[in-house]
């Protein structure tokens, strides 16, 4: 943390910039239903999509699961990758968290956050 703070103060690293120079965006939303219902809602939202925020998918999305989590992942042609992680919350809800890694710059980060928030809003 000290190194990151120093690099930000000296202008060597911007907010949300990783040590490799790339940026990562993350957004999340709580939805009604358990993790499996939330995954089904997410799959309905992205069904048939081959382009995400103006960037085409590189291959098919992948799904996996564990006892506590559901995962949906896709690589994009610009070298970035998207990870969706879904977990149960108390009260019959689930959290859908999206991480978009290896973004080129702060502008791409801003666009990515807006795009993913708009998709989550449709759930």
Coordinates of C-alpha atoms in Angstrom, one line a residue:
X1 CA 0.0 0.0 0.0
X2 CA 2.8 2.4 0.8
X3 CA 4.4 1.8 -2.6
X4 CA 1.1 2.4 -4.4
X5 CA 0.4 5.6 -2.4
X6 CA 3.9 6.9 -3.2
X7 CA 3.6 6.1 -6.9
X8 CA 0.2 7.9 -7.0
X9 CA 1.7 11.0 -5.2
X10 CA 4.6 11.2 -7.6
X11 CA 2.5 10.7 -10.7
X12 CA 3.9 7.3 -11.6
X13 CA 0.5 5.5 -11.2
X14 CA -3.0 6.8 -11.6
X15 CA -6.0 5.7 -9.6
X16 CA -7.2 2.2 -10.6
X17 CA -4.0 1.6 -12.5
X18 CA -2.2 -1.7 -11.8
X19 CA 1.5 -2.1 -11.5
X20 CA 1.7 -3.4 -15.0
X21 CA 0.2 -0.1 -16.3
X22 CA -3.2 -1.6 -17.2
X23 CA -6.5 -0.6 -15.6
X24 CA -9.2 -2.7 -14.0
X25 CA -12.9 -1.8 -13.7
X26 CA -15.3 -3.4 -11.2
X27 CA -19.0 -3.1 -10.7
X28 CA -21.6 -5.1 -8.8
X29 CA -25.3 -5.3 -8.1
X30 CA -27.5 -7.3 -5.7
X31 CA -30.4 -9.1 -7.3
X32 CA -33.3 -11.1 -6.0
X33 CA -32.9 -14.9 -6.0
X34 CA -30.1 -17.3 -5.2
X35 CA -26.8 -17.6 -7.1
X36 CA -28.3 -20.0 -9.7
X37 CA -31.2 -17.7 -10.4
X38 CA -28.8 -14.7 -10.7
X39 CA -26.7 -16.7 -13.1
X40 CA -29.7 -17.5 -15.2
X41 CA -30.6 -13.8 -15.3
X42 CA -27.1 -12.9 -16.3
X43 CA -27.1 -15.5 -19.1
X44 CA -30.4 -14.0 -20.4
X45 CA -28.8 -10.5 -20.4
X46 CA -25.8 -11.6 -22.4
X47 CA -27.5 -14.2 -24.6
X48 CA -26.3 -13.9 -28.2
X49 CA -23.9 -11.0 -27.5
X50 CA -20.7 -11.2 -29.4
X51 CA -19.6 -7.6 -28.7
X52 CA -19.1 -6.0 -25.4
X53 CA -18.7 -2.2 -25.2
X54 CA -17.6 -2.1 -28.8
X55 CA -15.1 -5.0 -28.5
X56 CA -15.7 -8.4 -30.0
X57 CA -15.4 -11.5 -27.9
X58 CA -12.5 -13.8 -28.5
X59 CA -14.0 -17.2 -28.4
X60 CA -17.0 -18.4 -26.3
X61 CA -17.7 -17.5 -22.7
X62 CA -16.8 -20.0 -20.1
X63 CA -18.8 -21.0 -17.1
X64 CA -17.8 -22.8 -13.9
X65 CA -19.0 -23.2 -10.4
X66 CA -18.1 -24.2 -6.9
X67 CA -20.3 -24.8 -3.8
X68 CA -20.4 -21.0 -3.0
X69 CA -19.8 -19.3 -6.4
X70 CA -20.9 -19.2 -10.0
X71 CA -18.5 -17.9 -12.6
X72 CA -18.8 -16.6 -16.2
X73 CA -15.7 -15.5 -18.0
X74 CA -14.9 -14.2 -21.5
X75 CA -11.8 -12.9 -23.2
X76 CA -12.1 -9.9 -25.6
X77 CA -10.2 -9.2 -28.8
X78 CA -8.4 -6.2 -27.4
X79 CA -6.6 -8.4 -24.8
X80 CA -8.9 -7.5 -21.9
X81 CA -10.9 -10.1 -20.0
X82 CA -14.1 -10.1 -18.1
X83 CA -14.9 -12.2 -15.0
X84 CA -18.4 -12.3 -13.5
X85 CA -18.6 -13.8 -10.0
X86 CA -22.0 -14.6 -8.5
X87 CA -22.6 -15.5 -4.8
X88 CA -25.5 -15.7 -2.4
X89 CA -26.4 -13.0 0.1
X90 CA -28.7 -13.3 3.1
X91 CA -32.3 -12.6 2.5
X92 CA -32.9 -14.4 -0.7
X93 CA -30.5 -12.2 -2.8
X94 CA -27.3 -12.7 -4.8
X95 CA -24.4 -10.4 -5.7
X96 CA -23.3 -10.2 -9.3
X97 CA -19.8 -8.8 -9.5
X98 CA -18.1 -7.9 -12.8
X99 CA -14.4 -7.4 -13.1
X100 CA -12.9 -6.1 -16.4
X101 CA -9.2 -6.4 -16.4
X102 CA -6.3 -5.3 -18.7
X103 CA -8.0 -2.1 -19.9
X104 CA -5.7 0.2 -21.8
X105 CA -6.3 3.5 -20.0
X106 CA -8.5 5.6 -17.7
X107 CA -10.9 6.4 -20.5
X108 CA -11.4 2.7 -21.2
X109 CA -12.0 2.2 -17.5
X110 CA -14.7 4.9 -17.5
X111 CA -16.4 3.5 -20.6
X112 CA -16.2 -0.1 -19.2
X113 CA -17.8 0.8 -15.9
X114 CA -20.7 2.6 -17.6
X115 CA -21.2 -0.3 -20.0
X116 CA -21.3 -3.0 -17.3
X117 CA -23.5 -0.9 -15.0
X118 CA -26.0 -0.5 -17.8
X119 CA -26.0 -4.3 -18.3
X120 CA -26.5 -5.0 -14.6
X121 CA -29.4 -2.5 -14.5
X122 CA -31.3 -4.8 -16.9
X123 CA -31.3 -7.7 -14.4

